[in-house]
Short mmCIF file of C-alpha atoms in Angstrom, two decimals:
data_model
loop_
_atom_site.label_atom_id
_atom_site.label_comp_id
_atom_site.label_asym_id
_atom_site.label_seq_id
_atom_site.Cartn_x
_atom_site.Cartn_y
_atom_site.Cartn_z
CA MET R 1 -7.45 -4.46 -25.34
CA SER R 2 -3.79 -5.28 -24.79
CA LEU R 3 -2.05 -4.38 -21.59
CA ALA R 4 0.25 -1.36 -21.49
CA THR R 5 3.85 -2.29 -22.12
CA ASN R 6 5.43 1.14 -21.66
CA SER R 7 7.27 1.27 -18.38
CA ASN R 8 5.87 4.74 -17.62
CA GLU R 9 2.33 3.43 -18.07
CA SER R 10 3.09 0.42 -15.88
CA TYR R 11 4.53 2.32 -12.95
CA CYS R 12 2.82 5.71 -12.98
CA THR R 13 0.32 5.98 -10.11
CA PHE R 14 -0.02 9.74 -9.98
CA THR R 15 -0.65 12.93 -11.91
CA LEU R 16 1.61 15.96 -11.43
CA ALA R 17 0.02 19.39 -11.62
CA SER R 18 2.71 21.97 -12.10
CA ASP R 19 3.71 25.13 -13.99
CA VAL R 20 7.01 23.65 -15.22
CA THR R 21 5.54 23.18 -18.66
CA ALA R 22 4.91 26.91 -19.10
CA GLY R 23 6.90 27.98 -22.12
CA GLY R 24 7.89 24.42 -22.91
CA LEU R 25 9.94 21.82 -21.03
CA PRO R 26 13.70 22.35 -20.70
CA SER R 27 16.04 20.11 -22.66
CA GLU R 28 17.84 17.15 -21.14
CA GLU R 29 21.07 19.22 -20.96
CA GLU R 30 19.32 22.03 -19.10
CA ILE R 31 17.65 19.66 -16.63
CA ALA R 32 20.99 17.92 -15.91
CA LYS R 33 22.67 21.27 -15.28
CA GLN R 34 19.85 22.52 -13.01
CA LEU R 35 20.03 19.33 -10.91
CA GLU R 36 23.66 20.20 -10.06
CA SER R 37 22.52 23.48 -8.41
CA ASN R 38 22.86 23.96 -4.66
CA ASP R 39 19.44 25.61 -4.52
CA PRO R 40 16.75 23.04 -3.60
CA LYS R 41 14.11 25.11 -5.43
CA ILE R 42 16.00 24.83 -8.72
CA LYS R 43 16.49 21.12 -8.18
CA ARG R 44 12.78 20.63 -7.49
CA HIS R 45 11.88 22.54 -10.67
CA ALA R 46 14.31 20.47 -12.75
CA LEU R 47 13.12 17.15 -11.31
CA LYS R 48 9.50 18.07 -11.94
CA ALA R 49 10.44 18.89 -15.55
CA ALA R 50 12.21 15.51 -15.88
CA ILE R 51 9.17 13.66 -14.54
CA MET R 52 6.82 15.51 -16.87
CA ALA R 53 9.06 14.78 -19.88
CA MET R 54 9.28 11.12 -19.01
CA LEU R 55 5.53 10.87 -18.62
CA GLY R 56 5.38 12.34 -22.10
CA GLY R 57 7.49 9.53 -23.46
CA GLU R 58 11.01 10.99 -23.29
CA ALA R 59 13.76 8.59 -22.17
CA LEU R 60 16.24 11.11 -20.59
CA PRO R 61 18.90 8.45 -19.82
CA ARG R 62 21.42 10.99 -18.50
CA ILE R 63 19.09 12.25 -15.79
CA LEU R 64 19.10 9.03 -13.74
CA MET R 65 22.74 9.38 -12.69
CA GLN R 66 22.28 13.13 -12.07
CA VAL R 67 19.42 12.41 -9.68
CA ILE R 68 21.52 9.75 -7.89
CA ARG R 69 24.46 12.11 -7.55
CA PHE R 70 22.72 15.33 -6.59
CA CYS R 71 19.23 14.62 -5.22
CA ILE R 72 19.05 11.20 -3.65
CA ASN R 73 20.74 12.15 -0.38
CA SER R 74 19.09 15.57 0.03
CA ASP R 75 17.35 16.41 3.29
CA ASP R 76 14.85 18.69 1.49
CA LYS R 77 11.45 17.01 2.04
CA PRO R 78 9.70 18.21 -1.10
CA LEU R 79 12.71 17.07 -3.14
CA LYS R 80 12.63 13.63 -1.46
CA LYS R 81 8.97 13.30 -2.38
CA LEU R 82 9.74 14.20 -5.97
CA CYS R 83 12.52 11.61 -6.00
CA MET R 84 9.97 8.96 -5.05
CA LEU R 85 7.76 10.01 -7.93
CA TYR R 86 10.80 9.92 -10.21
CA TRP R 87 11.60 6.32 -9.10
CA GLU R 88 8.06 5.33 -10.15
CA VAL R 89 8.42 6.50 -13.77
CA VAL R 90 12.09 5.96 -14.55
CA PRO R 91 12.92 2.90 -16.66
CA LYS R 92 14.56 0.37 -14.31
CA TYR R 93 15.70 -2.27 -16.80
CA GLN R 94 18.13 -2.41 -19.67
CA GLU R 95 16.66 -2.48 -23.20
CA PRO R 96 17.06 -5.96 -24.73
CA SER R 97 19.42 -6.28 -27.65
CA SER R 98 18.13 -6.90 -31.14
CA ASP R 99 19.59 -10.44 -31.08
CA GLU R 100 17.68 -11.26 -27.87
CA VAL R 101 14.43 -9.94 -29.32
CA LEU R 102 14.89 -11.91 -32.57
CA ARG R 103 15.76 -15.08 -30.63
CA ALA R 104 12.66 -14.74 -28.46
CA ALA R 105 10.47 -14.01 -31.49
CA SER R 106 11.69 -17.17 -33.23
CA GLY R 107 10.65 -19.36 -30.33
CA GLY R 108 13.97 -19.34 -28.47
CA GLN R 109 14.77 -18.31 -24.92
CA PRO R 110 12.53 -15.48 -23.70
CA VAL R 111 14.16 -12.12 -23.07
CA GLN R 112 15.50 -11.88 -19.50
CA ARG R 113 15.04 -8.56 -17.74
CA LYS R 114 18.35 -7.04 -16.59
CA LEU R 115 18.24 -4.35 -13.90
CA LEU R 116 20.15 -1.20 -14.70
CA PRO R 117 23.49 -1.04 -12.76
CA GLU R 118 22.45 2.41 -11.45
CA MET R 119 19.49 0.84 -9.66
CA ILE R 120 21.86 -0.79 -7.18
CA LEU R 121 22.74 2.70 -5.96
CA VAL R 122 18.99 3.51 -5.82
CA CYS R 123 18.32 0.40 -3.74
CA ASN R 124 21.07 1.43 -1.28
CA ALA R 125 19.47 4.88 -0.96
CA LEU R 126 16.03 3.31 -0.36
CA MET R 127 17.51 1.09 2.32
CA ASN R 128 19.11 4.08 4.02
CA ASP R 129 15.71 5.74 4.24
CA LEU R 130 14.20 2.54 5.65
CA ASN R 131 16.82 2.70 8.42
CA HIS R 132 16.62 6.47 8.89
CA PRO R 133 16.33 7.74 12.50
CA ASN R 134 13.38 9.96 11.56
CA GLU R 135 10.20 7.90 11.76
CA TYR R 136 8.42 9.96 9.09
CA VAL R 137 11.21 9.39 6.54
CA ARG R 138 10.86 5.67 7.24
CA GLY R 139 7.12 5.75 6.99
CA SER R 140 7.12 7.69 3.71
CA MET R 141 9.59 5.20 2.19
CA LEU R 142 7.44 2.26 3.31
CA ARG R 143 4.41 3.88 1.70
CA PHE R 144 6.40 4.35 -1.52
CA LEU R 145 7.46 0.68 -1.50
CA CYS R 146 3.78 -0.29 -1.63
CA LYS R 147 3.84 1.03 -5.23
CA VAL R 148 6.98 -0.87 -6.34
CA LYS R 149 6.35 -4.14 -8.17
CA ASP R 150 9.89 -5.16 -9.04
CA GLU R 151 11.13 -8.27 -7.27
CA GLU R 152 14.76 -7.26 -7.89
CA ILE R 153 14.23 -3.98 -6.03
CA LEU R 154 12.05 -5.25 -3.23
CA GLY R 155 14.17 -8.29 -2.49
CA PRO R 156 17.18 -6.56 -0.82
CA LEU R 157 14.83 -4.38 1.21
CA ILE R 158 12.80 -7.16 2.85
CA PRO R 159 15.02 -7.46 6.00
CA SER R 160 14.72 -3.69 6.59
CA ILE R 161 10.95 -3.83 6.06
CA LYS R 162 10.67 -6.61 8.61
CA ALA R 163 12.77 -4.67 11.08
CA CYS R 164 10.34 -1.75 10.78
CA LEU R 165 7.54 -3.96 12.16
CA SER R 166 9.07 -3.61 15.60
CA HIS R 167 9.77 0.14 15.41
CA ARG R 168 8.73 2.23 18.41
CA HIS R 169 6.55 4.61 16.38
CA GLN R 170 3.11 3.48 15.16
CA TYR R 171 3.40 5.45 11.90
CA VAL R 172 6.32 3.24 10.86
CA ARG R 173 4.68 0.02 12.00
CA LYS R 174 1.34 0.55 10.23
CA ASN R 175 3.12 1.31 6.96
CA ALA R 176 5.59 -1.55 7.45
CA VAL R 177 2.78 -4.08 7.65
CA LEU R 178 1.28 -2.65 4.43
CA ALA R 179 4.67 -3.05 2.74
CA VAL R 180 4.82 -6.69 3.91
CA PHE R 181 1.29 -7.19 2.55
CA HIS R 182 2.26 -5.72 -0.80
CA ALA R 183 5.46 -7.75 -1.10
CA HIS R 184 3.75 -11.01 -0.10
CA ARG R 185 0.82 -10.45 -2.48
CA LEU R 186 3.19 -9.97 -5.44
CA HIS R 187 6.16 -12.21 -4.61
CA GLY R 188 5.15 -14.13 -1.50
CA GLU R 189 6.76 -17.47 -2.27
CA THR R 190 10.12 -15.99 -3.27
CA LEU R 191 10.56 -12.87 -1.17
CA ILE R 192 8.59 -13.29 2.03
CA PRO R 193 6.98 -16.73 2.33
CA ASP R 194 6.58 -16.35 6.08
CA GLY R 195 4.55 -13.12 5.67
CA PRO R 196 1.23 -14.28 7.14
CA GLU R 197 2.93 -15.95 10.17
CA LEU R 198 5.02 -12.82 10.71
CA VAL R 199 1.97 -10.57 10.63
CA ASP R 200 0.05 -12.96 12.89
CA LEU R 201 2.78 -12.51 15.55
CA PHE R 202 2.71 -8.76 14.89
CA ILE R 203 -1.06 -8.32 15.27
CA ASN R 204 -1.18 -10.18 18.58
CA ALA R 205 1.32 -7.78 20.13
CA GLU R 206 0.11 -4.58 18.41
CA THR R 207 -1.71 -1.90 20.35
CA ASP R 208 -2.16 0.83 17.72
CA ILE R 209 -5.60 0.84 16.00
CA GLY R 210 -4.28 1.71 12.55
CA ALA R 211 -1.45 -0.81 12.57
CA ARG R 212 -3.72 -3.57 13.88
CA ARG R 213 -6.30 -2.80 11.15
CA ASN R 214 -3.64 -2.97 8.43
CA ALA R 215 -2.33 -6.26 9.81
CA PHE R 216 -5.83 -7.75 9.85
CA LEU R 217 -6.30 -6.53 6.28
CA MET R 218 -3.33 -8.61 5.19
CA LEU R 219 -4.50 -11.67 7.08
CA TYR R 220 -7.96 -11.25 5.58
CA HIS R 221 -6.57 -11.32 2.02
CA GLU R 222 -3.54 -13.59 2.41
CA SER R 223 -4.44 -16.06 5.21
CA GLU R 224 -8.13 -16.13 6.04
CA ASP R 225 -7.71 -18.96 8.59
CA LEU R 226 -5.25 -16.86 10.63
CA ALA R 227 -7.69 -13.91 10.44
CA ILE R 228 -10.55 -16.00 11.73
CA GLN R 229 -8.37 -17.45 14.51
CA PHE R 230 -7.35 -13.94 15.63
CA LEU R 231 -11.01 -12.84 15.61
CA ALA R 232 -12.07 -15.87 17.67
CA ARG R 233 -9.47 -15.03 20.30
CA ASN R 234 -10.53 -11.40 20.52
CA LEU R 235 -14.34 -11.45 20.13
CA ASP R 236 -14.86 -9.42 23.29
CA ASP R 237 -12.43 -6.66 22.20
CA VAL R 238 -13.61 -6.05 18.65
CA SER R 239 -15.50 -2.91 19.69
CA LYS R 240 -12.23 -1.45 20.97
CA PHE R 241 -10.29 -1.99 17.74
CA GLY R 242 -11.86 0.88 15.77
CA ASP R 243 -14.38 1.32 12.95
CA GLY R 244 -11.98 0.31 10.16
CA PHE R 245 -11.23 -3.00 11.87
CA ALA R 246 -14.94 -3.62 12.47
CA LEU R 247 -15.80 -3.08 8.78
CA LEU R 248 -13.10 -5.56 7.81
CA VAL R 249 -14.58 -8.08 10.26
CA LEU R 250 -17.98 -7.66 8.55
CA ASP R 251 -16.39 -8.21 5.13
CA LEU R 252 -14.71 -11.37 6.45
CA THR R 253 -18.00 -12.53 7.93
CA ARG R 254 -19.89 -12.22 4.65
CA LYS R 255 -17.12 -13.87 2.68
CA ALA R 256 -16.67 -16.82 5.05
CA CYS R 257 -20.42 -17.47 5.59
CA ARG R 258 -21.30 -17.32 1.91
CA ARG R 259 -18.59 -19.84 1.14
CA ASP R 260 -19.49 -22.10 4.08
CA PRO R 261 -22.92 -21.46 5.70
CA ASN R 262 -21.89 -23.65 8.67
CA GLN R 263 -19.59 -20.82 9.74
CA LYS R 264 -22.51 -18.55 10.70
CA SER R 265 -22.55 -19.63 14.31
CA ARG R 266 -18.95 -18.44 14.76
CA PHE R 267 -19.83 -14.87 13.79
CA VAL R 268 -23.32 -14.30 15.22
CA ARG R 269 -22.00 -13.08 18.52
CA VAL R 270 -19.76 -10.43 16.99
CA LEU R 271 -22.56 -9.33 14.63
CA PHE R 272 -24.97 -8.67 17.48
CA GLN R 273 -22.18 -6.87 19.32
CA MET R 274 -21.64 -4.52 16.36
CA LEU R 275 -25.32 -3.63 16.09
CA SER R 276 -24.87 -1.32 19.09
CA SER R 277 -21.70 0.33 17.75
CA ASN R 278 -21.32 4.07 18.20
CA SER R 279 -20.43 4.26 14.48
CA ALA R 280 -23.44 4.59 12.17
CA ALA R 281 -21.52 2.91 9.34
CA VAL R 282 -20.60 -0.09 11.47
CA SER R 283 -24.07 -0.59 12.94
CA TYR R 284 -25.69 -0.24 9.47
CA GLU R 285 -23.28 -2.72 7.89
CA ALA R 286 -23.74 -5.12 10.83
CA ALA R 287 -27.53 -5.01 10.43
CA TRP R 288 -27.31 -5.59 6.69
CA THR R 289 -24.86 -8.45 7.17
CA LEU R 290 -27.07 -10.09 9.79
CA ILE R 291 -30.23 -10.14 7.70
CA SER R 292 -28.31 -11.23 4.59
CA LEU R 293 -27.02 -14.29 6.46
CA SER R 294 -30.03 -15.17 8.62
CA ASN R 295 -33.81 -15.05 8.27
CA SER R 296 -34.54 -15.94 11.87
CA PRO R 297 -37.06 -13.68 13.67
CA THR R 298 -34.48 -12.72 16.26
CA ALA R 299 -32.00 -11.52 13.62
CA VAL R 300 -34.67 -9.62 11.64
CA ARG R 301 -35.99 -7.96 14.79
CA ALA R 302 -32.49 -6.90 15.93
CA ALA R 303 -31.71 -5.46 12.48
CA ALA R 304 -35.02 -3.60 12.38
CA VAL R 305 -34.33 -2.06 15.78
CA THR R 306 -30.88 -0.96 14.58
CA TYR R 307 -32.31 0.67 11.43
CA THR R 308 -34.94 2.47 13.54
CA ASN R 309 -32.33 3.78 15.92
CA LEU R 310 -30.29 5.03 12.98
CA LEU R 311 -33.28 6.88 11.55
CA ASN R 312 -33.97 8.50 14.89
CA SER R 313 -30.34 9.50 15.53
CA GLN R 314 -29.20 10.72 12.10
CA ASN R 315 -30.06 14.21 10.82
CA ASP R 316 -28.48 13.81 7.42
CA ASN R 317 -31.20 13.19 4.79
CA ASN R 318 -28.77 11.17 2.64
CA VAL R 319 -28.18 8.74 5.52
CA MET R 320 -31.88 8.47 6.16
CA MET R 321 -32.56 7.70 2.55
CA ILE R 322 -29.92 4.95 2.53
CA VAL R 323 -31.42 3.35 5.66
CA LEU R 324 -34.96 3.54 4.25
#
């Protein structure tokens, strides 16, 4: 099956449940006029209608400039969220000319994507939100950028994303490190080649559980050596880093030891430490990881004791069935 080429299919990561389709969607003219209203409710209704129409295949070229003029700088939070959904589905590139298409089809120079001029204004608005004094506006924008795949849009925002790594609020920092992860995974060599080193410095100074877990997630996927080095330096503190971090450590352990069995000795200590975790999920995963990597009597006995303790401490029949 061929991959989707429609820009809406490529960028849509959501479904929008709404009553705006009752009685049929308004026309492009009506949507454009409603977006000029001073009433945020009317603007929200019009923007929802525009999103629904575009998801249905309508182009609506006039609406982009209307959204930039009348919605992009609004302080209404529901409207700002709808704007982010709109940026996901709106076409961001100019349509190639017929000559360019024919030239590419005949074996000539491939068609070069050209960003719409209006998207420069959009990038400026996104940057303003990344530098907004309200931490939740910043965090929401960072979360949105984790859905953006366009190098031309992400590129100008990289300095602001990096600056958010040192923000005072943990909500901003934990979303900033995810945005760095996303940008590095897609365009690491061109946009943010120093991503792993940057996150390595970040994780060593971070104190928030969620932000630390997200940073370790990036190192796990993008620079396994740095992840293992961080784990080796903090073996005694893994139990303090939260359940999400512990489960990532177990994934890293299985991956590293299956690739190189000689690595088992580096992880045995942390595995035995996790067997006594207060989290049933962590202790179960640690026991399963231990017996999957080692058949020694000590490992089997420790895993069996952990499973027995889980059976005695859990009242949920589903959990007991999984352990059995």
